């Protein structure tokens, strides 16, 4: 049996250490009982090793986070805190995310997160502690996204925890050992966005025992109130017009990006999932490793992003709906990332030579009117905003897009942080430096996303790769399934933004290539070399250009529905995803004609169907 591990985050528990470190105590910040105004951020586990707490106050210090821990021994403890000066890539100034820690009644250093240029252990001071329970608290000093990963108490000042990633992971496992419980199912879906929701419910409604795992507490992915992107694309399209009906059951009734939280109807999504008796839900669990037997996944491992509870999920069939292709990547699936050169698929619009350019990630935001003039702290950390380069706007939605020239997996924390940097820096200039700022005097930031909306990263390769040629030439395949209706919508750095921020663009433009509705081959929905792995969402088997049309969420929901149907046939016939194409395609077509959603519902999903490019027609 082959086991493939990422550098995983350890159990998130408040426990004393093992015998080898009997004079020390390890505390994971994300497990604090009272998070106050701090939030759990798990987006970068594969980069820095753990979820962490972030003080996302948009320039106003958030309420303290606190918890009680059991000290094993009385004595003097030296306190080390793992934190990060997140503005350091752009500025040598004292970091914007400064915070303090207190133990019992003693407040220690208030300069945590203010220095350094990487995730590191910073010394907070020493404190005398009596054996037993003591209160620990984190005090945000700025409201600008200070972040705390873990706290280490030791009676030896020279006992500084390691910062080397593999050794740090080993240390965490040593100090907070856990044993995974086992959950078995017919079908395990990883990723609780629109694609994963539809895959899980479709399979459950067809009789499978299904597990749905999501690494955030809310369902819906970028359509949740955490990221706030509206649904896009048509449903009710041939050749299988009943695909997508289930989106009518949970889809928000209002469109719009970067709108108030209620627009995204999180509770409706949760109720939609909880109504399925064959579906078991695991919100806030991050998949970090897989087991394989030969070319098949036998299990995935997940940890709760707050409690650290670990579960091994076993099933004959899995679906990667993570967006990043995380499960496939851990399992050694073939994948692509960036733009293919013209020689790969012969796509007319492809660059002559391939590169790493991807569509970027958006940190959306908006401001709100205030009855009186409001203040915003001066935020100047290396970005040159002036009368010419500033963005004179009161909100930013999808066009505020970063990281197109960076690795959307390996450098994602940098990408997200740059998104925060430009929002705060621009807003600070409008409030504090702009000569004629009457528009902004009585406005304050109402919402800034810290969960970034990602468009493109890994694309897992299947038995067919959807390309520009398929779409433009309308090539018909025998396994045509869900229909994509969006244009070939690709994003590039905004040339106007490049003039002021060359290489550091944060605004994008979109280039649309019109296509007619196109039924995508089923063979794009399973891995070509991991035999029991489906995928649905933006990580399916498409070229960079092909991704431009399939990535909107009503379309990803329909591909999830097809995957859920196919998984039920895998259970019925003890088959693999490829076998459905080879031997059971007629049965899949029959299921697609019927659809897995409730029949007869009014189409309440008529907003954001495709923009201003040519009207789509049914074939």
Coordinates of C-alpha atoms in Angstrom, one line a residue:
X1 CA 0.0 0.0 0.0
X2 CA 1.4 3.4 -1.0
X3 CA 0.7 6.4 1.2
X4 CA 1.1 9.9 -0.1
X5 CA 1.3 12.7 2.4
X6 CA 1.4 16.4 2.1
X7 CA 3.2 18.4 4.8
X8 CA 0.2 18.2 7.1
X9 CA -1.0 20.2 9.9
X10 CA -1.0 18.5 13.3
X11 CA -3.9 17.8 15.6
X12 CA -5.4 21.1 16.7
X13 CA -5.7 20.3 20.4
X14 CA -4.8 22.0 23.7
X15 CA -2.8 19.2 25.3
X16 CA 0.5 18.8 27.1
X17 CA 3.3 17.3 25.2
X18 CA 4.7 13.8 25.1
X19 CA 7.2 12.5 27.6
X20 CA 10.2 13.6 25.5
X21 CA 9.0 17.2 26.1
X22 CA 7.5 17.0 29.5
X23 CA 8.4 20.6 30.3
X24 CA 6.6 22.1 27.3
X25 CA 3.1 22.8 26.1
X26 CA 1.8 23.3 22.5
X27 CA -1.3 25.3 21.7
X28 CA -2.9 25.6 18.3
X29 CA -4.4 29.1 17.9
X30 CA -7.2 27.9 15.6
X31 CA -8.6 25.7 18.5
X32 CA -9.2 28.6 20.8
X33 CA -12.6 28.2 22.5
X34 CA -13.5 31.9 22.1
X35 CA -12.3 33.3 18.8
X36 CA -13.6 36.8 19.5
X37 CA -13.2 38.8 16.3
X38 CA -10.5 36.5 14.9
X39 CA -11.3 34.1 12.1
X40 CA -10.0 30.7 11.1
X41 CA -8.0 30.7 7.8
X42 CA -7.2 27.3 6.3
X43 CA -6.4 28.3 2.7
X44 CA -2.7 27.8 3.0
X45 CA -2.2 24.6 4.9
X46 CA -0.1 23.1 2.0
X47 CA 2.1 26.2 2.0
X48 CA 2.7 26.9 5.7
X49 CA 1.5 23.8 7.4
X50 CA -1.6 24.6 9.4
X51 CA -4.8 26.6 9.7
X52 CA -4.4 29.8 11.7
X53 CA -6.3 32.7 13.3
X54 CA -6.4 35.9 11.4
X55 CA -7.5 39.3 12.8
X56 CA -9.5 40.5 9.8
X57 CA -10.8 43.9 11.1
X58 CA -10.4 46.0 7.9
X59 CA -8.4 48.6 9.9
X60 CA -10.1 48.3 13.2
X61 CA -8.7 46.0 16.0
X62 CA -10.9 43.0 16.5
X63 CA -12.1 41.5 19.8
X64 CA -9.6 39.3 21.7
X65 CA -9.5 35.5 21.1
X66 CA -9.0 33.5 24.2
X67 CA -9.0 30.0 25.7
X68 CA -8.0 28.0 28.8
X69 CA -5.2 25.5 28.7
X70 CA -3.9 23.1 31.3
X71 CA -0.3 23.6 32.3
X72 CA 1.3 20.3 33.4
X73 CA 3.8 21.9 35.8
X74 CA 4.3 25.1 37.8
X75 CA 7.3 27.2 36.8
X76 CA 8.7 29.9 34.5
X77 CA 7.7 29.3 30.9
X78 CA 9.3 30.9 27.8
X79 CA 6.6 31.7 25.2
X80 CA 7.2 31.4 21.4
X81 CA 4.5 32.3 18.9
X82 CA 4.4 31.3 15.3
X83 CA 3.3 34.3 13.2
X84 CA 4.0 36.2 10.1
X85 CA 4.7 39.8 9.1
X86 CA 2.5 39.6 6.1
X87 CA 3.4 43.0 4.6
X88 CA 7.1 42.2 4.5
X89 CA 7.2 41.2 0.8
X90 CA 6.4 44.9 0.0
X91 CA 7.8 46.9 2.8
X92 CA 10.5 47.0 5.5
X93 CA 8.3 49.0 7.8
X94 CA 6.9 47.5 11.0
X95 CA 4.3 45.0 9.9
X96 CA 0.6 46.0 9.7
X97 CA -0.6 42.9 11.4
X98 CA 0.8 43.5 14.9
X99 CA -0.7 41.7 17.9
X100 CA 0.0 40.8 21.5
X101 CA -0.4 37.7 23.8
X102 CA -1.3 37.5 27.4
X103 CA -1.1 34.5 29.8
X104 CA -3.2 34.9 32.9
X105 CA -2.9 38.5 34.1
X106 CA 0.4 39.1 32.4
X107 CA 0.6 40.7 29.0
X108 CA 3.7 39.8 27.0
X109 CA 5.1 41.2 23.8
X110 CA 2.8 43.4 21.7
X111 CA 5.1 43.3 18.7
X112 CA 4.2 39.9 17.4
X113 CA 3.9 39.7 13.7
X114 CA 5.6 43.1 13.3
X115 CA 9.0 41.9 12.2
X116 CA 10.5 39.2 10.0
X117 CA 9.7 38.1 6.5
X118 CA 8.4 34.6 6.7
X119 CA 6.4 32.3 9.0
X120 CA 8.6 32.0 12.1
X121 CA 8.6 31.6 15.8
X122 CA 8.9 34.9 17.6
X123 CA 9.8 35.2 21.3
X124 CA 7.0 36.8 23.3
X125 CA 8.7 36.7 26.7
X126 CA 8.6 34.6 29.9
X127 CA 5.8 34.1 32.4
X128 CA 5.4 32.4 35.8
X129 CA 2.6 29.9 35.7
X130 CA 1.0 27.8 38.3
X131 CA 0.1 24.2 37.5
X132 CA -3.5 23.9 36.2
X133 CA -5.7 26.0 34.0
X134 CA -4.6 29.4 32.7
X135 CA -6.3 31.8 30.3
X136 CA -4.4 32.7 27.2
X137 CA -5.6 35.6 25.0
X138 CA -4.6 37.2 21.7
X139 CA -4.9 41.0 21.4
X140 CA -5.1 42.5 17.9
X141 CA -3.4 45.8 17.8
X142 CA -4.3 47.0 14.3
X143 CA -7.2 45.2 12.6
X144 CA -5.0 44.6 9.6
X145 CA -4.9 40.8 9.4
X146 CA -2.4 39.8 12.1
X147 CA -2.1 36.1 12.1
X148 CA -1.2 33.5 14.8
X149 CA -0.6 29.8 14.0
X150 CA 0.6 28.2 17.3
X151 CA 2.0 29.0 20.7
X152 CA 4.8 27.0 22.4
X153 CA 5.5 27.1 26.1
X154 CA 8.8 25.7 27.3
X155 CA 10.8 25.9 30.5
X156 CA 14.0 26.1 28.4
X157 CA 14.6 29.4 26.6
X158 CA 16.9 27.7 24.0
X159 CA 14.1 25.2 23.1
X160 CA 13.0 27.1 20.1
X161 CA 10.7 25.1 17.8
X162 CA 11.9 24.3 14.3
X163 CA 10.8 26.3 11.3
X164 CA 11.9 23.7 8.8
X165 CA 8.6 22.4 7.2
X166 CA 9.1 18.7 7.4
X167 CA 10.6 18.8 10.9
X168 CA 7.8 21.2 12.1
X169 CA 5.2 18.7 10.9
X170 CA 7.0 15.9 12.7
X171 CA 7.1 18.0 15.9
X172 CA 3.4 18.7 15.7
X173 CA 2.6 15.0 15.3
X174 CA 4.9 14.2 18.3
X175 CA 3.3 16.8 20.6
X176 CA -0.3 16.3 19.6
X177 CA -0.6 12.6 18.4
X178 CA -4.0 11.6 17.0
X179 CA -5.5 8.4 15.6
X180 CA -7.9 8.7 12.7
X181 CA -11.3 7.2 13.0
X182 CA -12.7 5.5 9.9
X183 CA -15.8 6.5 7.9
X184 CA -16.9 4.3 4.9
X185 CA -19.1 5.2 2.1
X186 CA -20.0 4.3 -1.5
X187 CA -18.9 7.7 -2.8
X188 CA -16.7 10.4 -1.3
X189 CA -16.9 13.9 -2.7
X190 CA -14.1 16.4 -1.6
X191 CA -15.0 20.0 -2.1
X192 CA -18.3 21.6 -1.0
X193 CA -18.7 24.2 -3.8
X194 CA -21.6 24.1 -6.3
X195 CA -20.0 21.2 -8.2
X196 CA -19.4 19.1 -5.1
X197 CA -22.9 19.8 -3.7
X198 CA -24.5 18.7 -6.9
X199 CA -22.3 15.6 -7.3
X200 CA -23.1 14.5 -3.7
X201 CA -26.8 15.1 -3.9
X202 CA -27.3 13.5 -7.3
X203 CA -25.5 10.3 -6.1
X204 CA -27.4 10.3 -2.8
X205 CA -30.7 10.6 -4.6
X206 CA -29.8 7.6 -6.7
X207 CA -29.2 5.4 -3.7
X208 CA -25.5 5.8 -2.9
X209 CA -24.3 6.4 0.6
X210 CA -22.3 9.6 0.1
X211 CA -19.8 11.7 2.1
X212 CA -19.3 15.3 1.3
X213 CA -16.2 17.0 2.7
X214 CA -15.6 20.8 2.7
X215 CA -12.7 22.7 4.2
X216 CA -14.9 25.7 5.2
X217 CA -17.9 25.8 7.5
X218 CA -20.1 27.3 4.7
X219 CA -21.2 25.4 1.6
X220 CA -21.2 26.9 -1.9
X221 CA -17.6 27.7 -2.5
X222 CA -17.2 31.1 -4.1
X223 CA -20.9 31.5 -4.1
X224 CA -21.0 31.6 -0.3
X225 CA -21.1 34.7 1.8
X226 CA -17.3 34.3 2.4
X227 CA -16.3 35.1 -1.2
X228 CA -19.6 36.4 -2.8
X229 CA -19.5 35.6 -6.5
X230 CA -22.8 35.1 -8.1
X231 CA -23.8 32.1 -10.2
X232 CA -23.3 32.2 -14.0
X233 CA -24.4 30.3 -17.0
X234 CA -27.6 28.7 -18.4
X235 CA -29.4 25.6 -17.2
X236 CA -32.3 23.9 -19.1
X237 CA -30.1 23.5 -22.2
X238 CA -30.1 20.5 -24.6
X239 CA -29.3 17.8 -25.2
X240 CA -30.2 17.1 -21.5
X241 CA -32.5 19.9 -20.5
X242 CA -33.2 18.5 -17.0
X243 CA -29.6 18.8 -15.9
X244 CA -29.3 21.7 -13.6
X245 CA -32.8 21.6 -12.1
X246 CA -31.4 21.0 -8.7
X247 CA -29.7 24.4 -8.8
X248 CA -33.2 25.9 -8.7
X249 CA -33.6 24.2 -5.3
X250 CA -30.7 26.0 -3.6
X251 CA -29.4 28.8 -6.0
X252 CA -29.7 32.3 -4.6
X253 CA -32.5 34.3 -6.1
X254 CA -30.4 37.5 -6.6
X255 CA -27.3 38.0 -8.6
X256 CA -24.4 40.4 -8.0
X257 CA -20.8 40.1 -6.9
X258 CA -19.5 41.6 -3.7
X259 CA -23.0 42.2 -2.3
X260 CA -24.3 41.9 1.3
X261 CA -24.0 38.4 2.8
X262 CA -27.8 37.7 2.6
X263 CA -27.6 37.7 -1.2
X264 CA -25.9 34.4 -1.2
X265 CA -28.4 32.5 1.0
X266 CA -26.0 30.2 2.8
X267 CA -28.8 28.7 4.9
X268 CA -30.7 27.6 1.8
X269 CA -27.6 25.6 0.6
X270 CA -27.1 24.0 4.0
X271 CA -30.8 23.0 4.1
X272 CA -30.6 21.5 0.6
X273 CA -27.8 19.2 1.7
X274 CA -29.2 18.3 5.1
X275 CA -32.4 17.2 3.6
X276 CA -30.7 14.1 1.9
X277 CA -30.9 11.0 4.1
X278 CA -28.1 9.2 2.2
X279 CA -25.7 12.2 2.5
X280 CA -23.3 12.7 5.4
X281 CA -21.8 16.1 5.7
X282 CA -18.3 17.0 7.0
X283 CA -17.9 20.8 6.9
X284 CA -14.6 22.3 8.1
X285 CA -12.5 19.3 7.3
X286 CA -9.4 19.7 5.2
X287 CA -8.2 16.8 3.1
X288 CA -4.4 16.6 3.4
X289 CA -3.4 13.0 2.3
X290 CA -4.5 10.0 0.4
X291 CA -3.8 6.2 0.4
X292 CA -3.5 4.4 -2.8
X293 CA -3.6 0.7 -3.9
X294 CA -2.0 0.5 -7.3
X295 CA -3.7 3.2 -9.5
X296 CA -6.7 3.6 -7.2
X297 CA -7.4 5.7 -4.2
X298 CA -8.4 3.6 -1.2
X299 CA -8.9 6.5 1.3
X300 CA -8.5 10.2 1.9
X301 CA -7.5 11.7 5.2
X302 CA -9.0 14.9 6.5
X303 CA -8.6 17.0 9.7
X304 CA -11.0 19.4 11.2
X305 CA -9.7 23.0 10.7
X306 CA -10.4 23.9 14.4
X307 CA -10.5 20.8 16.6
X308 CA -7.9 18.7 14.7
X309 CA -10.2 15.6 14.7
X310 CA -8.8 13.3 12.0
X311 CA -10.9 11.0 9.8
X312 CA -9.9 8.4 7.2
X313 CA -12.6 8.2 4.5
X314 CA -12.8 5.0 2.6
X315 CA -14.8 4.4 -0.6
X316 CA -14.5 2.6 -4.0
X317 CA -15.1 5.9 -5.8
X318 CA -14.0 9.5 -5.1
X319 CA -14.6 12.9 -6.7
X320 CA -12.2 15.8 -6.6
X321 CA -14.3 19.0 -6.5
X322 CA -11.7 21.1 -4.7
X323 CA -11.0 23.5 -7.6
X324 CA -7.2 23.0 -7.0
X325 CA -7.3 19.4 -8.0
X326 CA -6.0 18.6 -4.5
X327 CA -7.1 15.0 -4.3
X328 CA -5.8 14.2 -7.7
X329 CA -2.5 16.0 -7.0
X330 CA -2.0 14.0 -3.8
X331 CA -2.8 10.8 -5.7
X332 CA -0.4 11.5 -8.5
X333 CA -3.0 12.3 -11.2
X334 CA -1.8 13.8 -14.4
X335 CA -2.5 17.5 -14.5
X336 CA -1.8 20.8 -16.4
X337 CA -1.3 24.3 -15.1
X338 CA -0.9 27.5 -17.1
X339 CA -1.3 28.1 -20.8
X340 CA -0.5 25.4 -23.3
X341 CA 1.5 26.4 -26.3
X342 CA -0.1 26.1 -29.8
X343 CA 1.8 22.9 -30.5
X344 CA 0.0 21.0 -27.7
X345 CA -3.6 21.0 -29.0
X346 CA -3.4 23.1 -32.1
X347 CA -5.6 25.8 -30.6
X348 CA -5.6 28.9 -32.8
X349 CA -5.8 31.3 -29.8
X350 CA -3.1 29.6 -27.8
X351 CA 0.2 31.4 -27.4
X352 CA 3.0 30.1 -29.6
X353 CA 5.0 29.0 -26.6
X354 CA 3.3 27.8 -23.4
X355 CA 3.7 29.6 -20.1
X356 CA 2.6 29.7 -16.5
X357 CA 0.0 32.5 -16.9
X358 CA -3.3 31.7 -15.2
X359 CA -6.4 33.6 -14.5
X360 CA -6.1 35.2 -11.1
X361 CA -7.8 35.4 -7.7
X362 CA -10.1 38.1 -6.5
X363 CA -10.3 39.8 -3.1
X364 CA -13.6 41.5 -3.5
X365 CA -14.7 44.4 -1.3
X366 CA -17.2 47.2 -0.8
X367 CA -17.6 50.4 1.2
X368 CA -20.7 51.7 3.0
X369 CA -22.1 55.2 3.6
X370 CA -21.6 56.6 7.1
X371 CA -23.7 59.5 8.7
X372 CA -20.5 61.4 9.5
X373 CA -16.9 61.6 8.3
X374 CA -15.1 58.4 9.1
X375 CA -11.4 57.8 9.5
X376 CA -9.1 55.0 8.1
X377 CA -5.6 54.4 9.3
X378 CA -2.7 55.5 7.0
X379 CA -1.8 52.2 5.2
X380 CA 1.4 52.7 3.2
X381 CA 3.5 49.6 2.7
X382 CA 5.4 50.0 -0.5
X383 CA 2.7 50.4 -3.1
X384 CA 2.8 53.8 -4.9
X385 CA -0.7 55.0 -5.0
X386 CA -1.1 58.6 -6.2
X387 CA -3.6 60.8 -8.0
X388 CA -3.0 59.0 -11.3
X389 CA -2.6 55.4 -10.1
X390 CA -5.4 55.2 -7.5
X391 CA -8.7 53.5 -8.3
X392 CA -11.5 56.1 -7.6
X393 CA -14.2 53.5 -6.7
X394 CA -16.3 52.6 -3.7
X395 CA -16.2 48.8 -4.3
X396 CA -14.2 46.2 -6.1
X397 CA -15.5 43.0 -7.6
X398 CA -14.2 40.4 -10.1
X399 CA -11.8 42.9 -11.8
X400 CA -9.7 43.2 -8.7
X401 CA -7.7 40.1 -9.6
X402 CA -4.2 39.2 -8.5
X403 CA -1.5 36.5 -9.1
X404 CA -1.9 35.9 -12.8
X405 CA 1.9 35.6 -13.1
X406 CA 2.3 33.5 -10.0
X407 CA 1.7 29.9 -8.9
X408 CA -1.9 29.8 -7.7
X409 CA -1.2 26.9 -5.4
X410 CA 2.4 27.3 -4.1
X411 CA 2.2 31.1 -3.8
X412 CA -1.4 31.5 -2.9
X413 CA -0.9 33.2 0.5
X414 CA 1.2 35.9 -1.3
X415 CA -1.5 36.2 -3.9
X416 CA -4.3 36.7 -1.4
X417 CA -2.2 39.0 0.7
X418 CA -1.4 41.2 -2.3
X419 CA -5.2 41.4 -2.9
X420 CA -5.6 42.7 0.7
X421 CA -2.6 45.1 0.2
X422 CA -4.1 46.8 -2.8
X423 CA -7.5 47.2 -1.2
X424 CA -6.2 48.7 2.0
X425 CA -3.5 50.8 0.2
X426 CA -5.9 52.3 -2.3
X427 CA -8.6 53.0 0.3
X428 CA -6.1 54.6 2.5
X429 CA -5.0 56.9 -0.3
X430 CA -8.6 57.8 -1.1
X431 CA -9.3 58.6 2.5
X432 CA -6.1 60.3 3.5
X433 CA -4.2 61.6 0.5
X434 CA -6.5 62.3 -2.4
X435 CA -6.9 66.0 -2.9
X436 CA -10.6 66.0 -3.7
X437 CA -12.0 63.1 -1.6
X438 CA -15.5 64.3 -0.9
X439 CA -16.9 61.0 -2.3
X440 CA -15.0 59.0 0.4
X441 CA -15.1 61.1 3.5
X442 CA -18.4 59.7 4.7
X443 CA -17.6 56.1 3.7
X444 CA -15.9 53.2 5.4
X445 CA -15.0 49.6 4.4
X446 CA -18.1 47.5 4.9
X447 CA -16.7 44.1 3.7
X448 CA -13.3 42.8 2.4
X449 CA -13.0 39.2 1.6
X450 CA -10.1 37.3 3.2
X451 CA -11.2 34.0 1.5
X452 CA -10.0 34.8 -2.0
X453 CA -12.0 33.7 -5.1
X454 CA -9.7 31.6 -7.3
X455 CA -10.4 31.0 -11.0
X456 CA -7.7 28.7 -12.2
X457 CA -5.0 26.4 -10.9
X458 CA -4.5 22.7 -11.6
X459 CA -6.6 21.0 -14.3
X460 CA -6.7 17.2 -13.9
X461 CA -6.3 15.3 -17.2
X462 CA -8.9 12.8 -18.3
X463 CA -9.5 10.6 -21.3
X464 CA -10.5 13.7 -23.3
X465 CA -9.2 17.2 -22.9
X466 CA -11.7 19.9 -23.9
X467 CA -10.1 22.4 -26.2
X468 CA -10.9 25.5 -28.2
X469 CA -11.2 23.4 -31.3
X470 CA -14.0 21.3 -29.8
X471 CA -15.9 24.5 -28.9
X472 CA -15.4 26.5 -32.0
X473 CA -15.9 23.6 -34.4
X474 CA -18.8 22.2 -32.4
X475 CA -17.3 18.7 -32.5
X476 CA -19.9 16.2 -31.5
X477 CA -18.9 13.3 -29.3
X478 CA -20.9 10.2 -28.4
X479 CA -20.5 10.9 -24.6
X480 CA -21.8 14.5 -24.8
X481 CA -23.1 15.4 -21.3
X482 CA -23.6 18.7 -19.6
X483 CA -23.8 21.8 -21.8
X484 CA -21.6 24.8 -21.4
X485 CA -23.1 28.2 -22.4
X486 CA -20.6 30.8 -21.2
X487 CA -18.2 32.4 -23.7
X488 CA -14.6 31.5 -23.8
X489 CA -14.0 34.0 -21.0
X490 CA -10.2 34.5 -20.3
X491 CA -8.7 37.1 -18.1
X492 CA -5.5 39.1 -18.5
X493 CA -3.7 41.9 -16.6
X494 CA -5.4 45.3 -17.3
X495 CA -2.9 47.3 -19.5
X496 CA -3.9 50.5 -17.8
X497 CA -3.0 48.9 -14.4
X498 CA 0.2 47.7 -15.9
X499 CA 1.3 51.2 -16.6
X500 CA 1.3 52.0 -12.9
X501 CA 2.1 48.6 -11.4
X502 CA 4.2 46.6 -13.9
X503 CA 4.5 43.0 -12.8
X504 CA 2.2 43.8 -9.8
X505 CA -1.1 44.2 -11.6
X506 CA -4.2 43.9 -9.5
X507 CA -6.8 44.7 -12.1
X508 CA -7.9 42.5 -15.0
X509 CA -9.7 42.6 -18.3
X510 CA -11.6 39.8 -19.9
X511 CA -11.5 38.7 -23.5
X512 CA -14.6 36.8 -24.7
X513 CA -14.7 34.3 -27.5
X514 CA -18.3 33.6 -28.4
X515 CA -19.4 30.0 -28.7
X516 CA -22.7 28.3 -29.1
X517 CA -24.0 26.0 -26.4
X518 CA -21.7 22.9 -26.4
X519 CA -22.2 19.5 -24.8
X520 CA -19.0 18.5 -23.1
X521 CA -17.8 14.9 -23.3
X522 CA -18.2 12.8 -20.2
X523 CA -14.6 11.7 -20.6
X524 CA -13.5 15.1 -19.3
X525 CA -14.9 14.2 -15.8
X526 CA -12.6 11.5 -14.7
X527 CA -8.8 11.0 -14.3
X528 CA -6.9 9.2 -17.0
X529 CA -4.4 7.6 -14.6
X530 CA -6.2 7.5 -11.2
X531 CA -8.8 4.9 -12.0
X532 CA -11.4 5.7 -9.4
X533 CA -11.3 9.4 -9.4
X534 CA -14.0 11.7 -10.9
X535 CA -13.6 15.5 -11.0
X536 CA -16.1 18.3 -11.3
X537 CA -15.6 22.0 -11.1
X538 CA -12.8 24.2 -12.5
X539 CA -10.3 21.2 -12.2
X540 CA -11.8 19.1 -14.9
X541 CA -10.0 18.0 -18.1
X542 CA -9.8 21.1 -20.2
X543 CA -7.1 23.2 -21.7
X544 CA -6.5 26.7 -20.4
X545 CA -8.7 28.1 -23.2
X546 CA -11.3 25.4 -22.6
X547 CA -11.5 26.4 -19.0
X548 CA -12.7 29.8 -20.1
X549 CA -16.2 28.5 -20.8
X550 CA -16.8 25.7 -18.3
X551 CA -15.7 27.5 -15.1
X552 CA -18.9 29.4 -14.2
X553 CA -20.9 27.8 -11.3
X554 CA -24.2 26.8 -12.8
X555 CA -22.1 24.9 -15.4
X556 CA -19.9 23.3 -12.7
X557 CA -23.1 22.3 -10.9
X558 CA -24.3 20.4 -14.0
X559 CA -21.0 18.6 -14.4
X560 CA -21.2 17.7 -10.7
X561 CA -24.7 16.3 -11.3
X562 CA -23.4 14.1 -14.2
X563 CA -20.6 12.8 -11.9
X564 CA -23.0 12.0 -9.2
X565 CA -25.1 10.0 -11.7
X566 CA -22.1 8.2 -13.1
X567 CA -20.9 7.3 -9.5
X568 CA -24.3 5.6 -8.9
X569 CA -23.7 3.5 -11.9
X570 CA -20.2 2.6 -10.6
X571 CA -21.9 1.3 -7.5
X572 CA -24.6 -0.6 -9.4
X573 CA -22.1 -2.3 -11.7
X574 CA -19.0 -2.5 -9.5
X575 CA -17.4 -0.4 -12.2
X576 CA -14.9 2.4 -12.6
X577 CA -15.5 5.8 -14.2
X578 CA -14.0 4.8 -17.5
X579 CA -16.2 1.7 -17.6
X580 CA -19.3 3.9 -17.7
X581 CA -18.1 5.4 -21.0
X582 CA -17.1 2.0 -22.4
X583 CA -20.0 -0.2 -21.2
X584 CA -22.8 1.8 -19.5
X585 CA -23.1 5.0 -21.5
X586 CA -26.7 4.4 -22.5
X587 CA -27.7 4.1 -18.8
X588 CA -25.9 7.4 -18.1
X589 CA -27.7 9.1 -20.9
X590 CA -31.0 7.9 -19.5
X591 CA -30.2 9.4 -16.1
X592 CA -29.1 12.6 -17.7
X593 CA -32.4 12.9 -19.6
X594 CA -34.2 12.5 -16.3
X595 CA -32.0 14.7 -14.2
X596 CA -31.5 14.4 -10.4
X597 CA -33.3 17.6 -9.5
X598 CA -36.9 18.1 -8.6
X599 CA -39.1 18.4 -11.6
X600 CA -41.5 21.3 -12.4
X601 CA -39.8 24.0 -10.6
X602 CA -39.8 27.5 -12.0
X603 CA -36.5 28.6 -13.4
X604 CA -35.4 31.1 -10.8
X605 CA -31.8 31.2 -12.2
X606 CA -32.2 33.8 -15.0
X607 CA -29.6 36.3 -13.9
X608 CA -26.0 36.4 -15.1
X609 CA -26.6 34.1 -18.1
X610 CA -23.7 35.3 -20.2
X611 CA -23.2 39.0 -20.5
X612 CA -23.2 41.1 -23.6
X613 CA -21.8 38.6 -26.1
X614 CA -24.1 37.0 -28.7
X615 CA -27.3 35.4 -27.5
X616 CA -27.0 31.6 -27.3
X617 CA -29.2 29.4 -29.3
X618 CA -30.3 25.8 -28.7
X619 CA -29.2 23.4 -31.3

